[in-house]
Short mmCIF file of C-alpha atoms and ligand atoms in Angstrom, two decimals:
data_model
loop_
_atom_site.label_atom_id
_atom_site.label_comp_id
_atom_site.label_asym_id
_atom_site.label_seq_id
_atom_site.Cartn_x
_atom_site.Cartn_y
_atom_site.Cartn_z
CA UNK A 1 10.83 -11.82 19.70
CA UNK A 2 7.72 -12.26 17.77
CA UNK A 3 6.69 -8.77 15.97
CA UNK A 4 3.24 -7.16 16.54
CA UNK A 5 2.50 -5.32 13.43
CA UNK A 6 3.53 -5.80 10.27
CA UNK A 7 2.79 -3.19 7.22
CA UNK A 8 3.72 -4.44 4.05
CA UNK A 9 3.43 -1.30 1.30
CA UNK A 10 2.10 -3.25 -2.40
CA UNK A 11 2.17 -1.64 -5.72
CA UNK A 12 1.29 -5.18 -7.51
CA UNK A 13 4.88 -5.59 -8.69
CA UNK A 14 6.72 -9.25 -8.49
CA UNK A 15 8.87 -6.99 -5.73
CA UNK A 16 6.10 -6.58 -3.38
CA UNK A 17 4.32 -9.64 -4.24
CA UNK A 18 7.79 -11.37 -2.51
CA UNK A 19 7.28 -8.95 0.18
CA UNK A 20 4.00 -10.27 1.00
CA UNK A 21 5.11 -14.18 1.36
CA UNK A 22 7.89 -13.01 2.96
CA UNK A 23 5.71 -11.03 5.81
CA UNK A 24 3.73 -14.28 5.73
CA UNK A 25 6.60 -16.29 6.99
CA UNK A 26 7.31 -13.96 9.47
CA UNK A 27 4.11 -13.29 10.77
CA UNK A 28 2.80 -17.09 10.88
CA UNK A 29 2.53 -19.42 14.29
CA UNK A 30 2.54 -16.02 15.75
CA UNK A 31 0.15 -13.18 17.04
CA UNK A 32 1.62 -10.92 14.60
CA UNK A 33 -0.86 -8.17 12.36
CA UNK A 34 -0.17 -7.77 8.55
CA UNK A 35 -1.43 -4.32 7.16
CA UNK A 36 -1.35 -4.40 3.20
CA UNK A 37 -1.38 -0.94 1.92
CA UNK A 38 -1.42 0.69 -1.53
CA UNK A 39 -0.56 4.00 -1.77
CA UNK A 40 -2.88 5.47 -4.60
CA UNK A 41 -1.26 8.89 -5.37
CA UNK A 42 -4.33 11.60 -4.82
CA UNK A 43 -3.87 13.70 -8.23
CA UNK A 44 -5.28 10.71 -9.90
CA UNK A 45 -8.76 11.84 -9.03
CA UNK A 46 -9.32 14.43 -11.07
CA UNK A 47 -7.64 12.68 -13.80
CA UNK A 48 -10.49 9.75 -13.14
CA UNK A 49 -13.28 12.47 -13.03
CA UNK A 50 -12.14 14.33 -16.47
CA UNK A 51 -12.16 11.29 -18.25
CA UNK A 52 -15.15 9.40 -16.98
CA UNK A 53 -18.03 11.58 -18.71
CA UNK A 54 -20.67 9.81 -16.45
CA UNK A 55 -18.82 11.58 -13.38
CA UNK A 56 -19.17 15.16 -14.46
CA UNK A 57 -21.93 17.18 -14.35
CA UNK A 58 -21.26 19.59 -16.61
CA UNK A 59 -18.39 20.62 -19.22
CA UNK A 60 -16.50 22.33 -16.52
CA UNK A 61 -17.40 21.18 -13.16
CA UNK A 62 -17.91 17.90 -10.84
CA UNK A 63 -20.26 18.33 -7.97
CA UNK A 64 -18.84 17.62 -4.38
CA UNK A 65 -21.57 14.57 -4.21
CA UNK A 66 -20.17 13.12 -7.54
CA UNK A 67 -16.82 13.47 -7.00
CA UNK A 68 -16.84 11.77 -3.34
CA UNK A 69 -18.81 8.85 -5.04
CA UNK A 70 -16.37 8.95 -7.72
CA UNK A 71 -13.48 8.65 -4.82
CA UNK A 72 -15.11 6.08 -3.36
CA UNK A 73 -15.66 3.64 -6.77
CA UNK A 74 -11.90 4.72 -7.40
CA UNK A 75 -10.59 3.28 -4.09
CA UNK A 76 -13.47 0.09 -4.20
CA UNK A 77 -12.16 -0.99 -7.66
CA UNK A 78 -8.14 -0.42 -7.04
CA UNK A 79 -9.10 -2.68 -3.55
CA UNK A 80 -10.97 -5.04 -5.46
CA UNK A 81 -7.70 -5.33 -8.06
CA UNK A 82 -5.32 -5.84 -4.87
CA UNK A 83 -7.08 -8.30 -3.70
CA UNK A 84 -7.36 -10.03 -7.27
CA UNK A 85 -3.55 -10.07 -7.56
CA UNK A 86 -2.84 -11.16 -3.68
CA UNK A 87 -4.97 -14.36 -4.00
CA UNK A 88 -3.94 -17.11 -1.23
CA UNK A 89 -0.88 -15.62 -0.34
CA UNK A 90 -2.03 -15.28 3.38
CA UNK A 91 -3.79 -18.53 3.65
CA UNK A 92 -2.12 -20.01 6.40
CA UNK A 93 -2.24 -16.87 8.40
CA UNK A 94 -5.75 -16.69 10.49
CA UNK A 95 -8.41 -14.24 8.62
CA UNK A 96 -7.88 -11.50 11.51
CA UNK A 97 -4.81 -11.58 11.07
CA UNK A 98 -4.65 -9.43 7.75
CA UNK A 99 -5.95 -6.39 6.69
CA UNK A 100 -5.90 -5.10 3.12
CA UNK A 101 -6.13 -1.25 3.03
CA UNK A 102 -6.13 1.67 -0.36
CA UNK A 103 -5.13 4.77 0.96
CA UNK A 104 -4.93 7.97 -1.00
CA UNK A 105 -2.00 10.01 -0.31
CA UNK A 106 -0.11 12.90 -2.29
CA UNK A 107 3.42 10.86 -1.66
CA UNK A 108 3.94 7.03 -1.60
CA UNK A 109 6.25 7.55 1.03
CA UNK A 110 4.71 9.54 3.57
CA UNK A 111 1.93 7.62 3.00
CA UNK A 112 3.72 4.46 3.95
CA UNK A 113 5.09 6.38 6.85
CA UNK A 114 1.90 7.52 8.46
CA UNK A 115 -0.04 4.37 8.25
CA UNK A 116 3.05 2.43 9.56
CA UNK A 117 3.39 4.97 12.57
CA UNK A 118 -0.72 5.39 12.94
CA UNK A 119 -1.09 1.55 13.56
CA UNK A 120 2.36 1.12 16.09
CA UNK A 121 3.71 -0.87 13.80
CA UNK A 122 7.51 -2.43 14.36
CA UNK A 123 7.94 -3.56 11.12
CA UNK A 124 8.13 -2.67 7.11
CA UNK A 125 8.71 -5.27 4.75
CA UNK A 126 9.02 -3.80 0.94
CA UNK A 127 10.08 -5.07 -2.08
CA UNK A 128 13.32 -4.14 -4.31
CA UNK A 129 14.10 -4.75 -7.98
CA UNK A 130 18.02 -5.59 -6.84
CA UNK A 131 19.56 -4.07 -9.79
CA UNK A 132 22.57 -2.11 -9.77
CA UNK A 133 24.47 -0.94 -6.89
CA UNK A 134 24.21 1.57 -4.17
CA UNK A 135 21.30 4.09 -4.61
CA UNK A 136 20.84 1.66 -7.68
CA UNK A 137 19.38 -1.01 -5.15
CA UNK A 138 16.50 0.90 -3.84
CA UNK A 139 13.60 2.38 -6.10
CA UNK A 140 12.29 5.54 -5.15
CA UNK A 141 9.56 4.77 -2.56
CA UNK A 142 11.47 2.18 -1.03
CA UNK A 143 14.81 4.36 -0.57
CA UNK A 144 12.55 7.45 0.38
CA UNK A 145 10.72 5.24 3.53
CA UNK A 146 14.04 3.51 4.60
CA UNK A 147 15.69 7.22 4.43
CA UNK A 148 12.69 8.97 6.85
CA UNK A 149 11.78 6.21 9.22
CA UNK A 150 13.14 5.06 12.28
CA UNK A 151 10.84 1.72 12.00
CA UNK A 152 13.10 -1.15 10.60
CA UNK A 153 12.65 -1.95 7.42
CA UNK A 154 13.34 -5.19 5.28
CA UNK A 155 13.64 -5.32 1.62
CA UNK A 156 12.64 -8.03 -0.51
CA UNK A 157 14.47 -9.07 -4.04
P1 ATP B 201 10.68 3.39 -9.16
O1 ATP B 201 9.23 3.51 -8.73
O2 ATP B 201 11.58 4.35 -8.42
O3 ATP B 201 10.85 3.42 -10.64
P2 ATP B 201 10.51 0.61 -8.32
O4 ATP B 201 9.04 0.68 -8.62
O5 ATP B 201 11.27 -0.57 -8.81
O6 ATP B 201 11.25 1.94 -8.74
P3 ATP B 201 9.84 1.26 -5.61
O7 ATP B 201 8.77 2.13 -6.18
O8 ATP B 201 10.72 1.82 -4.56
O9 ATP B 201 10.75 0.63 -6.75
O10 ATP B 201 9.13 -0.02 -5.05
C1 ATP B 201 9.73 -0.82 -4.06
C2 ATP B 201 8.66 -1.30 -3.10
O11 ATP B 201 8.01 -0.14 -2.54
C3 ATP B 201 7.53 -2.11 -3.72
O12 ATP B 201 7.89 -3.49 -3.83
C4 ATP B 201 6.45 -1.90 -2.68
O13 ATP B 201 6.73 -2.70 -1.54
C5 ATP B 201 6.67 -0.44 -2.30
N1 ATP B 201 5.82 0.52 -3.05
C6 ATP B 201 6.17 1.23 -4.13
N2 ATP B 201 5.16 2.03 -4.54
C7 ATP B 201 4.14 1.83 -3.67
C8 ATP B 201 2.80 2.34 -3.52
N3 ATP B 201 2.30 3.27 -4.36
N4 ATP B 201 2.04 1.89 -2.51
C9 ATP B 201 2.52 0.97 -1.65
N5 ATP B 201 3.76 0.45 -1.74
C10 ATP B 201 4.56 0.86 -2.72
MG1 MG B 202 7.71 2.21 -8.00
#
């Protein structure tokens, strides 16, 4: 049975960049969608907006305007970085195939979780550092999505 929809949740490390060809392999000669997603955690925003001077109006305050173009340059760049570090991964996978998404969440996990749920999709592929043993195996986001969701999920060394 050939899977429909793939999401494969990247943070740029080696982990999930093994995630990725491993999602291609699954998902190639067949009809099968790949969602990339980064989970960008939301309290970076005002971080971004107190230290980019060009972004605040005054001393103490960011106006709504500013601060949803200031979202919006935040998530553009961190998609145009993804993207950088992907490179031809998905080359023998048709164009339509893939989708590369940033989504801002307060937690990596349920981020993971809701996107993978919002798009019906039967599979999670994530990477894992494969140190230690036991809880030592997982990292946080990856042992918090396996823990929560029923989708199945496949880790990648
Ligand atoms: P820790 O973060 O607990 O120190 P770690 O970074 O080695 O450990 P995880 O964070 O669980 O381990 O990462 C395992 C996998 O989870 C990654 O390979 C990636 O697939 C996914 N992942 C982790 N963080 C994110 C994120 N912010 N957005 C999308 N996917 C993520
Ligand atoms: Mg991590």
């Amino acid at each position: 049975m050939a899977y429909e929809c793939i999401v494969v949740p990247y943070d740029g490390s080696d982990h999930a960049q093994s995630a990725l060809a491993a999602a291609c392999g699954i998902a190639k000669g067949h009809d099968t969608k790949v969602h990339v997603v980064n989970v960008v955690p939301i309290n970076i925003f005002p971080e971004v907006a107190s230290t980019d001077p060009a972004a605040v109006v005054s001393p103490s305050y960011v106006t709504q305007k500013t601060y949803s173009e200031l979202f919006d340059d935040t998530l553009l760049q961190i998609h145009q970085e993804m993207m950088g570090t992907i490179g031809n991964t998905f080359d023998e996978l048709k164009e339509d195939q893939v989708t590369y998404e940033v989504i801002a969440h307060p937690s990596a996990v349920e981020g993971i979780i809701d996107y993978a749920s919002d798009h019906n999709c039967d599979l999670i592929v994530m990477g894992r550092r494969g140190l230690g043993a036991l809880r030592g195996l997982l990292g946080s986001v990856s042992y918090g999505v396996i823990r929560a969701t029923k989708i199945p999920v496949l880790t990648v060394k």
